[in-house]
XYZ file of C-alpha atoms in Angstrom:
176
model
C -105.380 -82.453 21.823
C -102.299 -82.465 19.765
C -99.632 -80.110 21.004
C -98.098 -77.379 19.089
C -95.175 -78.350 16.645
C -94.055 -75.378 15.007
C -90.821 -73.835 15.237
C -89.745 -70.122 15.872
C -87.122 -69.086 13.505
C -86.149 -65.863 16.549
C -84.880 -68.380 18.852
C -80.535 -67.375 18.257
C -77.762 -69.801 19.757
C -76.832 -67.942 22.645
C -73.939 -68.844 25.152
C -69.854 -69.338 24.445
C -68.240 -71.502 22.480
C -64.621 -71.751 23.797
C -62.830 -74.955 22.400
C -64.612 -77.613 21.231
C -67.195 -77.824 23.901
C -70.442 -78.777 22.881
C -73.373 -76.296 23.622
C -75.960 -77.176 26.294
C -77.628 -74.734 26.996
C -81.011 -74.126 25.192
C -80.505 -73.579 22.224
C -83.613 -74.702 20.905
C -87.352 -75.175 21.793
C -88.976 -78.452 22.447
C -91.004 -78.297 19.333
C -87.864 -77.368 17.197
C -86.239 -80.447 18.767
C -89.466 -82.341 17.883
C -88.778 -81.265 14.022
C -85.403 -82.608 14.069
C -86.614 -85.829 15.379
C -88.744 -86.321 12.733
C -86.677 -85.556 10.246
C -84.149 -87.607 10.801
C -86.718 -90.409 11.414
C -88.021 -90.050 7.949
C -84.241 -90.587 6.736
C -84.057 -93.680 9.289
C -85.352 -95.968 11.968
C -83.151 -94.729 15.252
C -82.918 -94.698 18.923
C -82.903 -91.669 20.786
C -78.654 -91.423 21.380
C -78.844 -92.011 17.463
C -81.228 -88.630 17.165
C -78.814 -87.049 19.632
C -75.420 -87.878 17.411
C -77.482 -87.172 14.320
C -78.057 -83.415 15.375
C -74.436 -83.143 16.793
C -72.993 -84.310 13.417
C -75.456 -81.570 11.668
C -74.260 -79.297 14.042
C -69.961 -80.501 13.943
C -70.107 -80.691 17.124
C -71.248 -77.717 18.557
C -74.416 -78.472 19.726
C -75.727 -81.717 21.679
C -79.141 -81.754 22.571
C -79.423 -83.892 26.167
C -81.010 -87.090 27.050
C -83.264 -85.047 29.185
C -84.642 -83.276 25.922
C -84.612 -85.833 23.527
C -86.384 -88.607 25.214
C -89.002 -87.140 27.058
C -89.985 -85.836 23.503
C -89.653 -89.528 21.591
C -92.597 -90.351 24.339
C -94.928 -87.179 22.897
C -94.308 -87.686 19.464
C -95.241 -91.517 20.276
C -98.053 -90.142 21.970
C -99.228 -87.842 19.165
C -98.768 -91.490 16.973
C -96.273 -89.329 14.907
C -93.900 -92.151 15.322
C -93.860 -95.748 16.887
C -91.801 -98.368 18.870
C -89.568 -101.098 16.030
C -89.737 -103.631 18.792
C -91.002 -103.168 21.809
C -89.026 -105.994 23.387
C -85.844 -104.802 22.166
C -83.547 -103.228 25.018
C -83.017 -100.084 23.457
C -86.172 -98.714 21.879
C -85.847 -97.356 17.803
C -88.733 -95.028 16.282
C -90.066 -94.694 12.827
C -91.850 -92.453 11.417
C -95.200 -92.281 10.939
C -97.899 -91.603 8.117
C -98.964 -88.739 10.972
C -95.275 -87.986 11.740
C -94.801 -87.932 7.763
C -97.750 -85.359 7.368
C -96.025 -83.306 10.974
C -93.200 -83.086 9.275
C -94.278 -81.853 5.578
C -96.615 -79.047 7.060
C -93.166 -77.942 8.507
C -91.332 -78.009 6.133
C -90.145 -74.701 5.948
C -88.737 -74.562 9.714
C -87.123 -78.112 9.371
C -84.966 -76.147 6.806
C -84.512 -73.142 9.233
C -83.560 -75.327 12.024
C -81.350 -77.310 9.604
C -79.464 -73.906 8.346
C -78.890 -72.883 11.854
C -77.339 -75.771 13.217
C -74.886 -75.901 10.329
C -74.344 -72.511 10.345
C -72.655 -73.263 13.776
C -70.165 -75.067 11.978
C -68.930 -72.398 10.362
C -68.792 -70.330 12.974
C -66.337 -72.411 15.019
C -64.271 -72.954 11.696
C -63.753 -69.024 11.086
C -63.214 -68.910 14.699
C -60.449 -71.279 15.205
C -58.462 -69.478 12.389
C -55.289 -68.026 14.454
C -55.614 -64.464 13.425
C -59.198 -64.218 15.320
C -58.539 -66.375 18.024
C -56.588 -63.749 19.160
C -57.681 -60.789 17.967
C -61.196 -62.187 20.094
C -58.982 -63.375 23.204
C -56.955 -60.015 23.343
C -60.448 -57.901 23.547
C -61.832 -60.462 26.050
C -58.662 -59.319 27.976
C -58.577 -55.938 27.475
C -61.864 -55.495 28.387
C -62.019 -57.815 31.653
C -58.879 -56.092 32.732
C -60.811 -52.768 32.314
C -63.638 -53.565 33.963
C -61.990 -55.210 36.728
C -60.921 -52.423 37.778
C -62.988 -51.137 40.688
C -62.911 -47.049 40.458
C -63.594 -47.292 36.962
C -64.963 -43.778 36.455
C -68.766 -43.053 34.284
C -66.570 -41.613 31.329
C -64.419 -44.111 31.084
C -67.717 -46.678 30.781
C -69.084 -44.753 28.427
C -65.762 -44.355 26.560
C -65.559 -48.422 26.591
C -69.513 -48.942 25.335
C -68.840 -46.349 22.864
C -65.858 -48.602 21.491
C -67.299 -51.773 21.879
C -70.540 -50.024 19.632
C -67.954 -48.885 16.988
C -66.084 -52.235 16.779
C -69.716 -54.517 16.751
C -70.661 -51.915 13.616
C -67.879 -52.361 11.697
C -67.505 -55.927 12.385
C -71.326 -55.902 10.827
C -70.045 -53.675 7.895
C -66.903 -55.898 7.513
């Protein structure tokens, strides 16, 4: 029994991005990851810490998937023949794709592009977020509002009064 390949286009990034750290957390599902593989595969013959730079470069940084993702899933893809050892005496082992991995990745077509637009939308992301002006216009309402709620007698209007605002400001950031 094959397993299922598909990807969800709901999954969202999720998590902070302060700095330049690169995202761990999941981001995306094992099948997504599985896409990614294979596309890059069908570009070129790689190891798995090539697959792993390959989607961080996609990404410009901002998202690295882990060892423990990506080569757990090399083995299943092997396993499901949609790609296959170079050398199998070679230290460090380098897939290729596939005539199955070939026909994986052309029924998915669709979601490899998905996946692909999300991952470089995170590039942008950080770029308009490193501009001055909203690095601290972001860091003075992380302030503002940690100070607030730090505060222990914090009354139920004044909550209300602060999810009210931070409503308002998410809305016309959407409208913006």
């Amino acid at each position: 029994m094959k397993p299922h390949l598909t990807a969800s286009s709901s999954d969202a990034p999720s998590g902070n991005c302060s700095g330049r750290r690169k995202r761990r957390e999941k981001m995306l599902e094992a099948s997504e990851i599985r896409l990614l593989m294979l596309h890059f595969l069908a570009q070129n013959a790689a190891h798995g810490y090539e697959l792993i730079k390959s989607v961080e470069e996609l990404s410009k940084g901002e998202y690295s998937p882990s060892p423990g993702i990506i080569y757990p899933n090399l083995t299943l893809l092997e396993e499901m023949e949609a790609i296959e050892v170079l050398d199998a005496q070679a230290t460090r082992k380098a897939y290729r794709l596939t005539p199955a991995g070939e026909t994986l990745l052309a029924d998915n077509r669709a979601a490899v592009a998905s996946l692909i637009s999300r991952l470089s939308s995170l590039a942008v992301l950080v770029n308009n977020r490193n501009i001055p002006a909203v690095e601290q216009a972001i860091h003075r309402l992380k302030m503002a509002l940690n100070g607030r709620l730090a505060q222990e007698d914090i009354s139920d209007a004044s909550l209300q009064t602060l999810i009210t605002a931070l409503h308002e400001a998410a809305e016309k950031i959407s409208r913006s």
